[in-house]
XYZ file of C-alpha atoms in Angstrom:
326
model
C 64.187 190.390 209.105
C 62.384 190.514 205.981
C 60.814 193.873 204.322
C 60.027 195.060 207.425
C 61.392 198.563 207.312
C 63.939 197.929 210.026
C 65.692 201.554 208.906
C 68.642 202.629 210.882
C 67.024 202.396 214.416
C 66.095 198.650 214.472
C 69.488 198.030 212.615
C 71.205 199.170 215.996
C 68.723 196.890 217.937
C 68.897 193.799 215.765
C 72.403 194.432 215.637
C 73.253 194.541 219.251
C 71.135 191.165 219.362
C 73.022 189.351 216.809
C 76.394 189.015 218.781
C 74.321 186.403 221.325
C 73.560 184.371 218.312
C 76.648 182.603 217.631
C 75.362 179.349 215.828
C 73.193 181.189 213.118
C 73.998 180.085 209.660
C 71.324 182.290 208.085
C 70.969 185.867 207.849
C 68.554 187.518 205.523
C 67.804 191.626 205.818
C 66.395 192.590 202.741
C 64.393 195.210 201.746
C 64.612 197.156 204.899
C 66.155 201.125 204.519
C 69.007 200.434 206.638
C 71.094 202.704 204.639
C 74.926 203.154 205.557
C 74.289 203.622 209.604
C 72.587 200.429 209.659
C 74.760 198.472 207.888
C 76.967 199.654 210.461
C 75.430 198.069 213.302
C 74.761 195.111 211.946
C 78.179 194.473 210.481
C 79.615 194.929 214.234
C 76.817 192.116 214.926
C 78.225 189.761 212.422
C 81.720 190.228 213.317
C 81.561 186.707 215.339
C 79.087 184.786 213.638
C 81.151 182.386 212.657
C 79.052 179.793 211.233
C 76.666 181.884 209.296
C 76.493 180.499 205.773
C 73.497 182.544 203.908
C 74.187 186.707 204.244
C 71.832 188.790 202.290
C 71.230 192.066 202.818
C 69.970 192.958 199.702
C 68.114 196.460 198.957
C 69.154 198.362 201.681
C 71.101 201.365 199.988
C 73.459 200.922 201.921
C 76.052 203.271 199.424
C 79.316 202.793 199.723
C 80.098 204.246 203.092
C 77.940 200.649 204.205
C 80.263 198.419 202.564
C 82.807 199.896 203.679
C 81.765 198.702 207.275
C 80.219 195.276 205.955
C 83.845 195.093 204.757
C 85.349 194.912 207.947
C 83.599 191.723 208.224
C 83.624 189.668 205.828
C 86.968 188.374 206.789
C 85.618 186.665 209.600
C 82.948 184.851 207.544
C 84.942 182.747 206.143
C 82.168 179.740 205.757
C 80.283 182.192 204.160
C 78.405 180.575 201.056
C 75.741 183.118 199.606
C 76.039 186.618 199.498
C 73.290 189.286 197.930
C 74.588 192.378 198.048
C 72.027 193.506 194.987
C 70.164 197.267 194.594
C 72.343 198.630 197.075
C 73.923 201.800 195.523
C 77.142 200.483 196.240
C 78.543 202.499 192.812
C 82.675 201.333 191.550
C 83.488 203.035 194.602
C 81.653 200.315 197.153
C 82.962 197.688 195.434
C 86.504 199.287 196.422
C 85.905 199.317 199.998
C 84.707 195.756 199.436
C 88.607 194.330 199.587
C 87.821 191.224 202.197
C 85.663 189.790 199.747
C 88.784 187.410 199.048
C 88.585 186.045 202.209
C 85.621 184.747 201.644
C 86.617 181.028 200.110
C 84.026 179.165 200.184
C 81.288 181.303 198.420
C 79.597 179.712 195.793
C 77.285 182.325 194.938
C 77.159 185.931 194.763
C 74.440 188.747 193.559
C 75.887 192.014 193.212
C 73.572 192.933 191.132
C 71.341 196.650 190.067
C 74.623 199.095 192.597
C 75.243 200.921 188.968
C 79.532 199.732 189.401
C 80.747 200.730 186.144
C 83.929 199.830 184.248
C 85.565 200.272 187.325
C 83.649 198.726 189.575
C 83.303 195.840 187.678
C 87.621 196.295 187.837
C 87.355 195.874 191.723
C 85.047 193.302 191.759
C 87.186 191.230 189.350
C 90.485 191.524 191.347
C 88.270 191.303 195.058
C 86.788 187.457 192.993
C 89.777 185.799 191.035
C 90.900 183.631 193.545
C 87.006 182.197 194.938
C 87.476 179.721 192.740
C 84.453 177.721 194.521
C 81.998 180.005 192.807
C 79.524 178.526 191.182
C 77.474 181.213 190.835
C 77.805 185.003 190.165
C 74.959 187.506 189.015
C 76.100 191.558 188.066
C 73.100 192.505 186.124
C 72.252 196.455 185.131
C 75.182 197.617 186.574
C 76.093 199.278 183.480
C 80.029 197.595 183.066
C 80.035 198.395 179.591
C 82.941 197.040 176.979
C 85.248 197.983 179.689
C 84.613 196.630 182.751
C 83.385 193.457 181.160
C 86.965 192.928 180.082
C 87.837 193.369 183.704
C 85.419 191.226 184.627
C 86.198 188.361 181.748
C 90.327 188.738 183.918
C 88.660 187.172 186.940
C 86.276 183.887 184.607
C 89.527 182.524 183.919
C 89.918 180.788 186.940
C 86.388 180.545 187.824
C 86.693 176.858 186.313
C 83.269 175.667 188.821
C 81.237 178.414 187.419
C 77.488 177.364 186.495
C 75.137 180.379 186.541
C 76.396 183.710 184.951
C 73.408 186.472 184.690
C 75.541 189.858 183.369
C 72.318 190.995 181.199
C 71.537 194.389 180.751
C 75.098 195.878 181.127
C 75.574 197.779 177.761
C 78.261 195.729 176.441
C 77.625 196.432 172.886
C 78.683 194.685 170.083
C 82.624 195.105 171.517
C 81.950 193.890 174.975
C 80.236 191.040 173.219
C 83.494 189.594 172.164
C 85.576 190.405 175.235
C 82.840 188.465 176.699
C 82.629 185.404 174.361
C 86.347 184.708 174.985
C 85.718 185.121 178.932
C 83.023 182.232 178.466
C 85.417 179.809 176.106
C 86.838 178.362 179.286
C 82.989 177.708 180.965
C 81.663 174.892 179.245
C 80.179 173.590 182.504
C 77.718 176.366 182.321
C 74.046 175.472 183.375
C 72.707 178.935 183.572
C 73.178 181.697 181.053
C 71.543 185.349 180.679
C 73.162 187.877 178.590
C 70.102 189.501 177.264
C 69.310 193.613 176.733
C 72.862 193.947 175.634
C 73.240 195.229 172.677
C 75.658 192.805 171.170
C 74.063 193.101 167.741
C 75.901 191.227 164.460
C 79.295 191.242 165.825
C 79.074 190.596 169.809
C 76.205 187.942 168.313
C 78.695 186.378 166.151
C 81.335 186.042 168.902
C 78.895 184.747 171.332
C 77.428 181.809 169.208
C 81.352 180.216 169.757
C 81.677 179.773 173.206
C 77.865 178.280 173.191
C 78.914 175.622 170.674
C 80.469 173.738 173.788
C 78.459 174.606 176.398
C 76.824 170.632 176.312
C 74.930 170.867 179.713
C 73.618 174.137 179.354
C 69.819 173.835 180.600
C 68.784 177.874 180.704
C 70.042 180.724 177.628
C 68.623 184.031 178.143
C 69.940 186.572 174.769
C 67.373 188.599 174.496
C 67.270 192.326 173.590
C 70.425 192.257 171.533
C 69.181 192.908 168.113
C 70.576 189.435 166.615
C 69.107 189.921 162.692
C 69.959 188.141 159.799
C 73.784 185.990 159.793
C 74.069 186.727 164.073
C 70.911 185.337 164.783
C 71.169 182.154 162.435
C 74.675 181.753 163.825
C 73.124 181.832 167.439
C 70.956 178.881 166.035
C 73.237 176.762 164.876
C 74.908 176.929 168.197
C 71.909 175.841 170.157
C 70.594 172.903 168.543
C 72.756 170.361 169.827
C 72.069 171.933 173.453
C 70.012 169.203 173.722
C 69.657 169.845 177.913
C 67.897 173.532 177.271
C 64.875 173.852 179.320
C 64.179 177.420 178.903
C 65.460 179.442 176.424
C 64.575 182.973 175.462
C 65.462 185.372 171.929
C 62.849 188.001 172.582
C 63.418 191.730 171.043
C 65.707 190.709 168.356
C 63.438 191.363 165.501
C 64.691 188.436 163.470
C 61.904 188.537 161.097
C 60.621 185.281 159.263
C 63.561 184.515 157.872
C 64.648 184.451 161.712
C 61.846 181.917 162.581
C 62.904 179.931 160.222
C 66.229 179.219 161.531
C 65.371 179.301 164.778
C 62.435 176.254 163.827
C 65.438 173.998 162.373
C 66.525 173.863 165.811
C 63.955 173.504 168.126
C 63.074 169.969 165.997
C 66.022 169.124 168.488
C 65.281 171.011 171.711
C 62.480 168.435 172.820
C 63.492 168.881 176.777
C 61.870 172.713 176.192
C 60.146 173.397 179.062
C 59.789 177.732 178.876
C 60.017 179.463 175.450
C 59.754 183.474 175.080
C 60.128 184.659 171.638
C 58.102 188.100 171.885
C 58.807 191.098 169.624
C 60.635 189.707 166.930
C 58.671 190.844 163.595
C 57.939 186.697 163.071
C 54.353 187.264 161.679
C 52.425 184.743 159.294
C 55.289 183.225 157.226
C 57.355 182.997 160.343
C 54.983 180.984 161.864
C 54.194 179.028 159.407
C 57.918 178.054 159.687
C 57.759 177.486 163.348
C 54.382 175.666 163.705
C 55.422 172.351 162.995
C 58.494 172.683 165.402
C 56.041 174.243 168.220
C 53.839 171.274 167.898
C 56.501 169.057 169.188
C 57.589 170.392 172.039
C 56.243 168.044 173.992
C 57.372 169.385 177.263
C 56.580 173.083 177.176
C 54.834 174.827 179.839
C 55.415 178.476 178.996
C 55.269 180.018 175.723
C 55.889 183.917 174.753
C 55.083 185.070 171.897
C 53.422 188.626 172.192
C 53.930 191.559 169.690
C 54.803 189.134 166.985
C 53.350 191.076 163.909
C 55.299 191.414 160.645
C 55.864 195.557 160.363
C 56.572 193.918 156.575
C 53.337 191.696 155.970
C 51.296 195.079 157.563
C 53.045 197.415 154.988
C 52.296 194.760 152.094
C 48.743 194.698 153.149
C 47.706 198.373 153.603
C 49.716 198.564 150.192
C 46.940 195.928 148.641
C 43.842 197.984 150.743
C 45.048 201.211 149.064
C 45.050 199.180 145.802
């Protein structure tokens, strides 16, 4: 049942039918407006579905109360490999109620993004996942973790040595959070997908993140967009990624690094022949910057997607205006 807007009443009927499906492996309930009451019925229905491998209950606004109902069933779902809880208004309280998550020893993928869990929620989440050593994918985007919540999360990352994908974008980490995250990433050298976009990392945070990137030799997808990486910070990032020859997707959009940053990026792109997607929107690159980038882009023979929108140079515009006035 997907996007059929079951609401609580539909959740009740479906929940009553579920116990009969003893061999059920996949249950997708995205976007059904279940809310807490509907989640209660579903949770009761899945309590003895011991074969369940995938549970997607995203975008149902189950809130903290619904998380409490779901938690009662999680202890039984020891074969669960994929759990998607994104967009449910869980808040920090909801994370606190998900204590039985620690029993999901087979879990490989967890998405708890867009739940506004904040720093306290990051603490509860960290406690719940710290021993889930089979986890290969963790998505905590748009949760307003900030530096404090990132600190708690990173306490678990050191145990999650199998982690391949980490999406921690849009969490307002700021420079301090960037430094903390860099320490947490240091041991995760087998990462293939990393998204730290839109975290206002700034110069100090960008410099810090550049260090663990150097050792992520099999990284195939990197987004570091929206972090105001100027000058030496962007230069450090470019220096770190130049040897990541497995990269197929790279986004450095909305960093406003200008023509000088474009020159550093061009030097790195020369080594990244496997790139299929490159996003460099909104970076004030201008004519001078594209002069540096042109030969590098020409040699990206595998490229399938190129985003270069909104790259007029404010400095060049100002110079042109001054020339016209003269």
